Coordinates of C-alpha atoms in Angstrom, one line a residue:
M174 CA -15.3 -22.3 21.9
S175 CA -12.3 -24.1 23.3
E176 CA -12.2 -25.5 26.8
D177 CA -9.1 -23.5 27.8
T178 CA -10.7 -20.2 26.6
N179 CA -13.9 -20.9 28.6
Q180 CA -12.0 -21.8 31.8
A181 CA -9.8 -18.7 31.6
A182 CA -12.7 -16.4 30.8
S183 CA -14.8 -17.6 33.7
G184 CA -11.9 -17.9 36.2
R185 CA -10.0 -14.7 35.6
G186 CA -12.3 -12.3 33.7
A187 CA -14.4 -10.9 36.5
R188 CA -11.4 -10.3 38.8
T189 CA -9.4 -8.6 36.1
R190 CA -12.3 -6.3 35.1
A191 CA -12.7 -5.3 38.7
Q192 CA -9.0 -4.5 38.9
R193 CA -9.4 -2.2 35.8
G194 CA -12.1 -0.2 37.5
A195 CA -14.7 1.5 35.3
S196 CA -12.8 1.4 32.0
K197 CA -14.7 -0.1 29.1
P198 CA -13.9 -3.8 28.4
H199 CA -11.7 -4.4 25.3
G200 CA -13.5 -7.6 24.5
Q201 CA -10.5 -9.7 25.5
W202 CA -11.8 -13.2 26.1
K203 CA -9.4 -14.1 28.9
I204 CA -10.1 -10.9 30.7
D205 CA -13.5 -9.6 29.8
G206 CA -15.3 -12.9 29.1
T207 CA -16.7 -14.0 25.7
E208 CA -19.9 -11.9 25.5
P209 CA -20.1 -10.3 22.1
L210 CA -19.6 -6.5 22.2
N211 CA -20.5 -5.7 18.6
A212 CA -22.4 -7.1 15.6
N213 CA -19.4 -8.7 14.1
E214 CA -18.6 -10.6 17.3
Q215 CA -22.2 -11.6 17.6
F216 CA -22.5 -13.2 14.2
K217 CA -19.3 -15.1 14.6
Q218 CA -20.5 -16.6 17.9
D219 CA -24.0 -17.3 16.5
D220 CA -22.5 -19.6 13.8
S221 CA -19.0 -20.3 12.7
G222 CA -18.0 -18.9 9.3
L223 CA -16.8 -22.3 8.4
N224 CA -20.4 -23.6 8.5
V225 CA -21.6 -21.4 5.7
R226 CA -20.1 -23.7 3.1
A227 CA -22.9 -26.1 3.4
R228 CA -25.5 -23.4 2.9
I229 CA -23.6 -22.1 -0.2
E230 CA -23.6 -25.6 -1.7
N231 CA -27.1 -26.7 -0.7
V232 CA -29.2 -23.5 -0.6
Y233 CA -27.6 -20.4 -2.1
A234 CA -26.1 -22.0 -5.2
K235 CA -29.6 -23.3 -6.0
G236 CA -31.6 -20.2 -5.0
G237 CA -29.2 -17.6 -6.4
F238 CA -28.0 -14.2 -5.0
A239 CA -31.4 -13.2 -3.7
S240 CA -31.6 -16.3 -1.5
I241 CA -28.5 -15.4 0.6
D242 CA -28.9 -14.4 4.2
P243 CA -27.5 -10.9 4.7
T244 CA -25.3 -12.0 7.7
D245 CA -23.8 -14.8 5.6
L246 CA -23.4 -12.5 2.6
H247 CA -21.5 -9.7 4.4
G248 CA -19.8 -11.9 7.0
R249 CA -19.4 -15.6 6.8
F250 CA -18.9 -15.8 3.1
R251 CA -15.4 -14.4 3.7
W252 CA -14.4 -17.5 5.6
W253 CA -14.5 -19.2 2.2
G254 CA -12.7 -16.5 0.2
L255 CA -15.8 -14.7 -1.1
Y256 CA -16.5 -10.9 -1.1
T257 CA -19.2 -9.1 -3.0
Q258 CA -17.6 -6.9 -5.6
R259 CA -18.3 -3.3 -6.4
K260 CA -21.2 -2.4 -8.6
P261 CA -19.9 -0.7 -11.8
G262 CA -20.5 3.0 -12.3
I263 CA -20.4 4.2 -8.7
D264 CA -17.8 7.0 -8.4
G265 CA -15.3 7.1 -5.6
G266 CA -16.8 10.2 -4.0
R267 CA -19.8 8.1 -3.0
T268 CA -17.8 5.2 -1.4
A269 CA -18.1 6.6 2.1
T270 CA -21.7 7.7 1.8
L271 CA -23.4 4.5 0.6
E272 CA -24.2 1.3 2.5
P273 CA -22.5 -2.0 1.6
H274 CA -25.7 -3.3 -0.1
E275 CA -25.9 -0.1 -2.2
L276 CA -22.2 -0.5 -3.4
E277 CA -22.2 -4.2 -4.1
D278 CA -23.0 -6.1 -7.2
E279 CA -24.5 -9.6 -7.4
Y280 CA -21.1 -11.0 -8.2
F281 CA -18.2 -12.1 -6.1
M282 CA -14.4 -11.8 -5.8
L283 CA -13.1 -15.3 -5.1
R284 CA -9.6 -15.6 -3.6
V285 CA -7.7 -18.8 -4.3
R286 CA -5.5 -19.5 -1.3
I287 CA -1.9 -20.4 -2.3
D288 CA 0.2 -21.0 0.8
G289 CA 3.9 -20.5 0.2
G290 CA 3.0 -19.5 -3.4
Q291 CA 3.5 -23.1 -4.5
L292 CA 1.7 -24.1 -7.7
T293 CA 2.0 -26.8 -10.3
T294 CA 1.2 -26.2 -13.9
E295 CA -1.8 -28.5 -13.5
Q296 CA -3.1 -26.2 -10.7
L297 CA -2.3 -23.1 -12.8
R298 CA -4.2 -24.5 -15.7
V299 CA -7.3 -25.2 -13.5
I300 CA -7.3 -21.6 -12.2
G301 CA -6.9 -20.3 -15.8
T302 CA -9.8 -22.5 -17.0
I303 CA -12.0 -21.4 -14.0
S304 CA -11.2 -17.8 -14.9
T305 CA -12.2 -18.3 -18.5
E306 CA -15.4 -20.2 -17.8
F307 CA -16.7 -18.5 -14.7
A308 CA -14.9 -15.2 -14.1
R309 CA -15.0 -13.4 -17.5
G310 CA -11.3 -14.1 -17.9
S311 CA -10.3 -12.0 -14.8
A312 CA -7.3 -12.9 -12.7
D313 CA -5.0 -10.8 -10.5
L314 CA -1.8 -11.8 -8.7
T315 CA -2.0 -10.4 -5.2
D316 CA 0.9 -9.2 -3.0
R317 CA 0.1 -12.1 -0.6
Q318 CA 0.8 -14.8 -3.1
N319 CA -2.9 -15.5 -3.9
I320 CA -4.8 -15.3 -7.1
Q321 CA -8.1 -13.4 -7.2
L322 CA -10.9 -13.9 -9.7
H323 CA -13.9 -11.7 -10.3
W324 CA -17.5 -11.8 -11.7
I325 CA -18.1 -15.1 -9.8
R326 CA -21.8 -16.1 -9.4
V327 CA -22.8 -18.0 -6.3
E328 CA -24.5 -20.6 -8.5
D329 CA -21.0 -21.5 -9.8
V330 CA -19.1 -21.7 -6.5
P331 CA -19.6 -25.4 -5.8
E332 CA -18.3 -26.4 -9.2
I333 CA -15.3 -24.0 -8.8
W334 CA -14.6 -25.6 -5.4
R335 CA -14.8 -29.0 -6.9
R336 CA -12.3 -28.2 -9.6
L337 CA -9.9 -26.4 -7.2
E338 CA -10.0 -29.2 -4.6
A339 CA -9.5 -31.9 -7.2
V340 CA -5.9 -30.5 -7.7
G341 CA -5.2 -29.7 -4.1
L342 CA -6.2 -26.0 -4.0
G343 CA -9.0 -24.2 -2.1
T344 CA -10.4 -21.1 -0.7
T345 CA -10.7 -22.1 3.0
E346 CA -10.1 -19.1 5.2
A347 CA -8.7 -17.0 2.3
C348 CA -10.6 -14.1 3.9
G349 CA -12.3 -13.4 7.3
D350 CA -11.2 -13.1 10.9
V351 CA -9.0 -16.2 10.6
P352 CA -5.4 -17.2 9.9
R353 CA -4.9 -16.1 6.3
V354 CA -2.5 -17.5 3.7
V355 CA 1.0 -18.3 4.9
L356 CA 3.5 -16.3 2.9
G357 CA 6.6 -18.4 2.1
S358 CA 9.8 -17.8 0.2
P359 CA 9.0 -18.2 -3.5
V360 CA 12.3 -20.1 -4.0
A361 CA 11.9 -22.4 -1.0
G362 CA 13.7 -25.7 -1.5
I363 CA 15.4 -24.8 -4.8
S364 CA 17.6 -21.7 -4.3
S365 CA 21.3 -22.3 -4.0
E366 CA 21.4 -19.4 -1.5
E367 CA 18.8 -20.4 1.1
L368 CA 19.7 -21.1 4.7
I369 CA 16.8 -23.6 5.2
D370 CA 13.8 -24.8 3.3
P371 CA 10.7 -23.6 5.2
T372 CA 8.2 -25.8 3.2
P373 CA 7.9 -28.4 6.0
Q374 CA 7.0 -25.6 8.5
I375 CA 4.4 -24.1 6.1
D376 CA 2.9 -27.5 5.5
E377 CA 2.7 -28.3 9.2
I378 CA 0.9 -25.1 10.0
T379 CA -1.6 -25.3 7.1
E380 CA -2.3 -29.0 7.6
R381 CA -2.8 -28.8 11.4
F382 CA -4.5 -25.5 11.8
I383 CA -6.2 -24.1 8.6
G384 CA -9.9 -24.9 8.9
D385 CA -9.6 -25.6 12.7
P386 CA -12.9 -24.4 14.2
D387 CA -11.0 -23.5 17.4
L388 CA -9.1 -20.8 15.5
A389 CA -11.9 -19.7 13.2
N390 CA -13.1 -16.8 15.4
L391 CA -10.2 -14.3 15.8
P392 CA -10.6 -10.6 16.6
R393 CA -9.5 -9.7 13.0
K394 CA -7.4 -11.3 10.2
F395 CA -4.1 -12.9 11.1
K396 CA -1.2 -12.9 8.7
T397 CA 1.9 -15.1 8.6
A398 CA 5.2 -15.2 6.8
I399 CA 8.1 -17.7 6.8
T400 CA 11.3 -17.5 4.8
G401 CA 14.6 -19.4 4.8
H402 CA 16.1 -17.2 2.1
P403 CA 18.7 -14.5 2.9
S404 CA 16.9 -11.9 0.8
Q405 CA 14.1 -12.0 3.4
D406 CA 11.6 -12.2 0.6
V407 CA 8.2 -12.4 2.5
V408 CA 7.8 -8.8 3.8
H409 CA 8.1 -10.2 7.3
E410 CA 8.0 -6.8 9.1
I411 CA 4.3 -6.3 8.2
N412 CA 2.9 -9.6 9.3
D413 CA 1.2 -10.6 12.6
V414 CA 3.8 -13.3 13.0
A415 CA 6.9 -14.1 11.0
F416 CA 9.8 -16.5 11.0
V417 CA 13.0 -15.4 9.4
A418 CA 15.9 -17.8 9.0
V419 CA 19.0 -17.2 11.1
T420 CA 22.0 -19.2 12.2
H421 CA 22.2 -19.6 15.9
P422 CA 25.8 -19.8 17.2
E423 CA 24.9 -22.9 19.3
Y424 CA 21.9 -24.6 17.8
G425 CA 22.4 -24.0 14.1
V426 CA 19.8 -22.8 11.5
G427 CA 16.4 -21.9 12.8
Y428 CA 14.1 -18.9 12.8
D429 CA 14.0 -15.5 14.4
V430 CA 10.5 -14.8 15.6
W431 CA 8.7 -11.5 14.8
V432 CA 5.2 -10.3 15.9
G433 CA 2.8 -7.5 15.6
G434 CA 3.4 -6.0 12.1
A435 CA 0.6 -4.5 10.0
L436 CA -0.1 -1.4 7.9
S437 CA -3.6 -0.1 7.1
T438 CA -4.5 3.4 8.5
V439 CA -2.3 2.9 11.6
P440 CA 0.9 1.3 10.4
R441 CA 3.2 -0.5 12.8
L442 CA 6.2 -2.5 11.9
G443 CA 6.7 -5.9 13.5
E444 CA 9.1 -6.4 16.4
R445 CA 11.6 -9.2 17.2
L446 CA 10.8 -11.2 20.3
G447 CA 14.5 -12.0 20.6
A448 CA 13.5 -15.6 20.5
W449 CA 14.9 -18.4 18.3
A450 CA 12.7 -21.2 17.1
A451 CA 14.0 -24.5 15.9
P452 CA 12.3 -25.9 12.8
D453 CA 10.3 -28.4 14.8
Q454 CA 9.1 -25.6 17.2
V455 CA 7.7 -23.2 14.5
A456 CA 4.2 -24.7 14.3
D457 CA 3.8 -24.7 18.0
V458 CA 5.1 -21.1 18.3
W459 CA 2.7 -20.1 15.6
H460 CA -0.1 -21.8 17.4
G461 CA 0.8 -20.0 20.6
V462 CA 0.9 -16.6 18.9
V463 CA -2.5 -17.0 17.2
R464 CA -4.1 -18.2 20.4
I465 CA -2.7 -15.2 22.3
F466 CA -4.4 -13.1 19.6
R467 CA -7.7 -15.1 20.0
D468 CA -7.7 -14.9 23.8
Y469 CA -6.3 -11.4 24.5
G470 CA -6.9 -9.5 21.2
Y471 CA -9.1 -6.5 21.4
R472 CA -12.6 -7.3 20.0
R473 CA -14.8 -4.3 21.1
L474 CA -13.6 -2.0 18.3
R475 CA -12.7 -3.5 14.9
N476 CA -10.3 -0.6 14.1
K477 CA -8.3 -1.6 17.2
A478 CA -8.6 -5.4 16.8
R479 CA -5.3 -6.3 15.1
L480 CA -2.5 -7.9 17.0
K481 CA -0.3 -4.8 16.6
F482 CA -2.5 -2.9 19.1
L483 CA -2.1 -5.6 21.8
L484 CA 1.7 -5.7 21.2
A485 CA 1.9 -1.9 21.4
D486 CA 0.3 -2.1 24.9
W487 CA 2.1 -5.2 26.1
G488 CA 5.6 -4.8 24.6
V489 CA 7.7 -7.7 23.5
T490 CA 8.9 -8.7 26.9
K491 CA 5.4 -9.4 28.2
F492 CA 4.3 -10.9 24.9
R493 CA 7.2 -13.4 25.0
E494 CA 6.5 -14.2 28.7
V495 CA 2.8 -14.9 28.0
L496 CA 3.7 -17.0 25.0
E497 CA 6.2 -19.1 26.8
T498 CA 4.4 -19.5 30.2
E499 CA 0.7 -19.8 29.1
Y500 CA 0.9 -21.3 25.7
L501 CA 4.2 -23.1 25.0
G502 CA 5.1 -24.4 28.5
Y503 CA 8.8 -23.9 27.8
R504 CA 11.3 -21.1 27.2
L505 CA 12.5 -20.4 23.7
A506 CA 16.2 -19.9 23.2
D507 CA 17.5 -16.3 22.8
G508 CA 18.6 -15.8 19.3
P509 CA 20.4 -13.4 16.9
A510 CA 18.8 -10.9 14.6
P511 CA 18.8 -11.5 10.8
V512 CA 21.6 -9.9 8.9
R513 CA 20.9 -7.4 6.2
P514 CA 19.2 -8.9 3.1
T515 CA 21.6 -10.0 0.5
G516 CA 19.6 -9.1 -2.6
P517 CA 16.2 -8.1 -3.9
G518 CA 13.3 -10.3 -2.6
D519 CA 11.2 -10.3 -5.7
H520 CA 13.4 -12.8 -7.5
V521 CA 13.0 -11.2 -10.9
G522 CA 15.5 -12.4 -13.5
V523 CA 17.5 -15.7 -13.9
H524 CA 19.0 -17.4 -10.9
P525 CA 20.8 -20.7 -10.2
Q526 CA 19.1 -23.6 -8.4
K527 CA 20.8 -26.1 -6.2
D528 CA 20.5 -28.8 -8.8
G529 CA 22.2 -26.9 -11.7
R530 CA 19.0 -25.8 -13.3
V531 CA 17.7 -22.2 -13.1
Y532 CA 14.6 -20.3 -11.9
V533 CA 13.2 -17.3 -13.7
G534 CA 11.3 -14.5 -12.0
A535 CA 9.0 -12.5 -14.2
T536 CA 6.5 -9.7 -13.7
P537 CA 3.3 -8.6 -15.3
I538 CA 2.2 -5.0 -15.0
V539 CA 0.8 -4.5 -11.4
G540 CA -0.2 -8.1 -11.1
R541 CA -2.9 -8.2 -13.7
V542 CA -3.1 -11.3 -15.8
S543 CA -6.0 -13.3 -17.2
G544 CA -7.3 -16.8 -17.4
E545 CA -6.1 -17.2 -21.0
R546 CA -2.6 -16.0 -20.1
L547 CA -2.4 -18.4 -17.1
T548 CA -3.4 -21.3 -19.2
A549 CA -0.9 -20.3 -21.9
L550 CA 1.8 -19.9 -19.2
A551 CA 1.1 -23.5 -17.9
D552 CA 1.7 -24.7 -21.5
L553 CA 4.8 -22.7 -21.9
I554 CA 6.4 -23.9 -18.7
E555 CA 5.7 -27.5 -19.6
E556 CA 7.1 -27.0 -23.0
H557 CA 10.4 -26.0 -21.3
G558 CA 10.6 -29.2 -19.2
S559 CA 9.1 -27.9 -15.9
A560 CA 5.8 -28.4 -14.0
R561 CA 6.3 -25.9 -11.1
L562 CA 6.1 -22.2 -10.4
R563 CA 5.5 -19.9 -7.5
T564 CA 3.7 -16.7 -6.8
T565 CA 5.4 -14.0 -4.8
P566 CA 4.5 -11.2 -2.3
H567 CA 5.4 -8.7 -5.0
Q568 CA 2.8 -9.6 -7.6
K569 CA 5.4 -11.6 -9.5
L570 CA 5.7 -15.2 -10.8
V571 CA 8.8 -17.4 -10.5
I572 CA 9.2 -20.3 -12.9
L573 CA 11.2 -23.2 -11.4
D574 CA 13.3 -26.1 -12.8
I575 CA 14.3 -24.7 -16.1
P576 CA 17.3 -26.3 -17.9
A577 CA 20.0 -23.6 -18.3
D578 CA 20.1 -24.0 -22.1
R579 CA 16.3 -23.3 -22.4
T580 CA 16.4 -20.0 -20.5
E581 CA 16.3 -17.6 -23.4
S582 CA 13.5 -19.5 -25.1
L583 CA 11.4 -19.3 -21.9
I584 CA 12.1 -15.6 -21.5
A585 CA 11.0 -15.0 -25.1
G586 CA 7.8 -16.9 -24.4
L587 CA 7.2 -15.0 -21.2
D588 CA 7.6 -11.7 -23.1
G589 CA 4.9 -12.9 -25.5
L590 CA 2.5 -13.3 -22.5
G591 CA 3.3 -9.9 -21.1
L592 CA 5.5 -11.3 -18.4
S593 CA 8.9 -9.7 -18.3
A594 CA 12.0 -11.4 -16.8
R595 CA 14.0 -8.3 -17.7
P596 CA 11.6 -5.4 -16.9
S597 CA 12.4 -1.8 -16.6
L598 CA 13.0 -0.7 -13.0
I599 CA 9.6 1.1 -12.9
R600 CA 7.7 -1.9 -14.1
R601 CA 9.6 -4.1 -11.7
G602 CA 8.9 -1.9 -8.7
T603 CA 5.2 -1.0 -9.2
I604 CA 2.4 -2.8 -7.5
A605 CA -1.3 -1.8 -7.2
C606 CA -4.3 -3.0 -5.2
T607 CA -7.6 -4.0 -6.7
G608 CA -9.0 -0.4 -6.7
I609 CA -12.4 1.0 -7.6
E610 CA -13.0 -1.5 -10.5
Y611 CA -14.0 -4.2 -8.0
C612 CA -13.4 -3.1 -4.4
K613 CA -16.2 -1.5 -2.3
L614 CA -13.8 0.4 -0.1
A615 CA -11.8 2.0 -3.0
I616 CA -12.0 5.7 -3.9
V617 CA -10.0 5.7 -7.1
D618 CA -8.9 3.4 -9.9
T619 CA -5.5 1.7 -9.4
K620 CA -4.7 -1.0 -11.9
D621 CA -5.4 0.9 -15.1
T622 CA -4.0 4.1 -13.6
A623 CA -0.8 2.4 -12.5
E624 CA -0.4 0.6 -15.8
R625 CA -0.7 3.9 -17.8
A626 CA 1.9 5.5 -15.5
V627 CA 4.3 2.5 -15.9
R628 CA 4.1 2.6 -19.7
D629 CA 4.4 6.4 -19.8
L630 CA 7.4 6.4 -17.5
E631 CA 9.1 3.6 -19.5
E632 CA 8.9 5.9 -22.5
R633 CA 10.2 8.9 -20.6
F634 CA 13.1 7.0 -19.2
A635 CA 13.7 4.9 -22.4
D636 CA 17.2 6.2 -22.9
T637 CA 18.3 6.4 -19.3
D638 CA 15.9 4.4 -17.2
L639 CA 15.5 5.3 -13.6
P640 CA 18.7 6.3 -11.7
A641 CA 18.2 3.4 -9.2
P642 CA 15.5 0.8 -8.3
L643 CA 12.3 2.6 -7.4
S644 CA 9.2 1.1 -5.9
L645 CA 5.9 2.7 -6.7
H646 CA 2.9 1.4 -4.8
V647 CA -0.6 2.5 -5.8
N648 CA -3.6 2.1 -3.4
G649 CA -7.2 2.9 -3.9
C650 CA -8.1 3.8 -0.3
P651 CA -6.3 4.4 3.1
N652 CA -6.2 0.7 4.0
S653 CA -2.8 0.1 2.3
C654 CA -3.3 -3.3 0.7
A655 CA -0.6 -2.2 -1.7
R656 CA 1.8 -1.3 1.2
I657 CA 2.0 2.4 0.5
Q658 CA 3.9 3.3 3.7
T659 CA 6.8 0.9 2.8
A660 CA 7.4 2.1 -0.8
D661 CA 9.8 4.6 -2.2
I662 CA 6.7 6.4 -3.5
G663 CA 3.4 5.3 -2.1
L664 CA 0.2 6.7 -3.4
K665 CA -3.0 6.7 -1.2
G666 CA -6.2 7.2 -3.2
Q667 CA -8.5 10.0 -2.4
I668 CA -10.6 12.7 -4.0
I669 CA -8.6 15.8 -4.3
T670 CA -9.0 19.4 -5.7
D671 CA -7.0 20.0 -8.9
D672 CA -5.5 23.4 -10.0
A673 CA -8.8 24.3 -11.6
G674 CA -10.8 23.7 -8.5
N675 CA -12.4 20.5 -9.6
Q676 CA -12.9 17.4 -7.4
V677 CA -10.9 14.6 -9.2
P678 CA -9.4 11.3 -8.3
G679 CA -5.9 11.6 -6.9
F680 CA -3.5 10.5 -4.3
Q681 CA -1.7 11.6 -1.2
V682 CA 2.0 10.9 -1.5
H683 CA 4.2 8.9 0.9
L684 CA 8.0 9.0 0.3
G685 CA 11.0 7.0 1.4
G686 CA 9.4 4.0 3.0
G687 CA 10.8 0.5 2.7
L688 CA 11.4 -2.9 4.2
A689 CA 14.8 -4.4 5.0
S690 CA 16.8 -4.7 1.8
P691 CA 20.4 -4.5 0.6
D692 CA 20.1 -0.7 0.8
R693 CA 18.6 -0.5 4.3
E694 CA 19.3 -2.4 7.4
E695 CA 15.9 -1.9 9.0
A696 CA 12.3 -1.3 7.7
G697 CA 11.0 2.2 7.9
L698 CA 7.8 4.1 7.1
G699 CA 7.6 6.8 4.5
R700 CA 7.2 10.5 5.2
T701 CA 4.4 12.7 4.0
V702 CA 4.8 16.3 2.9
R703 CA 2.0 18.7 3.9
G704 CA -0.3 19.3 0.9
L705 CA 1.6 17.0 -1.4
K706 CA -1.0 15.3 -3.6
V707 CA -1.1 14.3 -7.2
T708 CA -4.0 13.8 -9.6
A709 CA -4.5 10.4 -11.1
D710 CA -3.4 11.7 -14.5
G711 CA -0.4 13.5 -13.0
I712 CA 1.4 10.5 -11.6
S713 CA 3.9 10.2 -14.4
D714 CA 4.8 13.9 -14.3
Y715 CA 5.4 13.7 -10.5
V716 CA 7.4 10.5 -10.5
E717 CA 9.6 11.7 -13.4
R718 CA 10.2 15.0 -11.6
V719 CA 11.1 13.6 -8.2
A720 CA 13.2 10.8 -9.8
R721 CA 15.3 13.2 -11.8
R722 CA 15.8 15.4 -8.7
Y723 CA 16.9 12.4 -6.9
A724 CA 19.3 11.5 -9.7
D725 CA 20.8 15.0 -9.7
G726 CA 20.9 15.4 -5.9
R727 CA 21.8 12.0 -4.5
E728 CA 25.1 11.7 -2.6
G729 CA 27.3 8.7 -3.5
G730 CA 25.3 5.5 -3.5
E731 CA 22.4 7.0 -1.6
S732 CA 19.1 5.2 -2.1
F733 CA 15.9 7.0 -2.9
A734 CA 14.6 6.4 0.6
Q735 CA 17.7 7.8 2.2
W736 CA 17.6 10.9 -0.1
A737 CA 13.8 11.4 0.4
H738 CA 14.3 11.5 4.2
R739 CA 17.2 13.8 4.0
V740 CA 16.1 16.6 1.7
D741 CA 13.7 19.5 2.4
D742 CA 10.0 19.3 1.7
E743 CA 10.4 21.7 -1.3
V744 CA 12.6 19.3 -3.1
L745 CA 9.9 16.6 -3.0
T746 CA 7.0 18.7 -4.2

C-alpha cells in the first residue's frame, strides 16, 4: 500500500468517521481506513493480483486446473486477463441459482490487451496462431478494442504469454479491479481530420502505470478513453475518465476532461470537469483521477464501487477541487466543450490519410472472427503493402496505409474473409456481448442470435435497406457490456413468457439511446416501454416493424432516437 494512502488513512480516517456519526463506512481508504470490509477486499489485501502470475507459471500450469487455489481462480487470475468460462449445456434460467464453481468449465477466456487498438500484422498473426493452436480457433473482437480467446487451458498459458510478449502484446490487467485497456482513436496519427495524435499520451499512461502495484487494488475496474479525432470515436461518455481533443482559444489543442461514466445496471453518463489538459498534463491528470478512485472510492459494496457513484455524491466541482489540490498540486485551465462530432466514429469505409494513402474500416458480424481469419487477414494486409491495423470500440477493424489504387482489391479480399467495408446499415450498427456461450453471467445467447437477426434483416431490407443508420446492441444479461442503454435499439437478455405461456429466452427493449454523434449533440440513455419484450426468435420481426414505423412517421431528418423519444408507447410496441 502506498505511503500517501497509509498516512491519509491513519491521519484523517478516524476523525471523519466520527463526523459522519453512526453511518456505515463506505470503505473509503482516506476516510474509513484500509481494513477490508468484504471478501473481495480481503483477498486483494492478502496478496496482489499481480503476484498470481508466478503461481500460474510455476504451479498451476504444471498441476492443471485441479491445482488452482479457489481465491486465485475466482479473483487474482483476472489481473492477468483470465476468467473461467461457462460450462456448456447450462440454460440461462439457472444462471442466478448456481454457484460460480457449478457454472464454470475447466477452460478460460483469455483477453489480449490492445491499448489504443494498435496492432501490427505480425502481432495479429501471433494472435491468430494462438487461437488456432490453443483456443479451438475462437476469437472475438470486443467493444473495448481487445481480442478475446476461449477454450484456453491453464497448462498453455505460459507459452501463450511467451508468444504474445515476444511481439509486444500481453494480458496484464486486462481484467480485474485495475486500470483496464486504454481506448484510443483507431485512426490516431494517420487521419487527415484529427486535431491531435493521442498516441504519445496513451503510451505514457500504459508505460508508467499499467502493472504498477500501487494501482493494482482499486475498488472496481477503471476504464479510460482518449481521442484526438473530431468524430469522438472512443465512447468517452461511458468511461471512468476520458480525454477528448478540443482547441483552447488561448493554449491551442489539448483535451477536455470527463469523469464518472459507466453503464451496467445503474447507467450514468460521464460529466465534463470543465478542465482543459495540455498533452503533457494528460498522464498526470489520469494518475490523479485513478488515485482519487483508489483512495475515496466506495469499497464496502461492490455494486456501489464504480467511480460514477462517488462522482454522483461529490459533483464535478468537488471532484475537480480534490484532483487539483490533493493530487496534482496545480489548477488546470478552464476549457471549452467539444463540438458536435463530425461523422460516424466506427470508421467503416474508405477514408484519406494524411500521407495520401487510405485507411479502410471493415466489420465482421457482431465481432466474431476466428484464428484462421485473423491469420489470413494479416496475409491480406501485407499483400496490399501495409503492416498496420487497428481494432475499434465498435467491434470493427481498420486497415491502415493502403495505396489508393489497391483499395478495391483489399475490399474484395476483406469480403472473402467475411469482413465488409461496405456493410448494410444493420450489419454496421449491430454489436453483441459474449453471451451464454461462454459467459457465466449471461442468461441468453447473443452472438448467434444477433447474427441470425442481421442476416434475416438484410434480406427483409434487401431492396430498400433501413431508412437511416440504426444501432442494434444485444446483451446477454443486465450488465450492459454491449452498451444497450446507448443504442437505438438495445436488447437486455432475460427469460420471458411468450404468447403461449412458455418460459423462453428473450430481451427487454431499450429505445432511443445514443452517444454524441452528428445526429445528437449530447449522449442520452434509451427509454423503456412497460411490458415491451421480444423473444430471441422474434428480434427480426420487431426490428423490421419498428424501423418501418420510423420510416413512415419520421419528421424531416429526424433520427431514430429523436423519433423514439417523441412518439407514444403504442407506436414502439
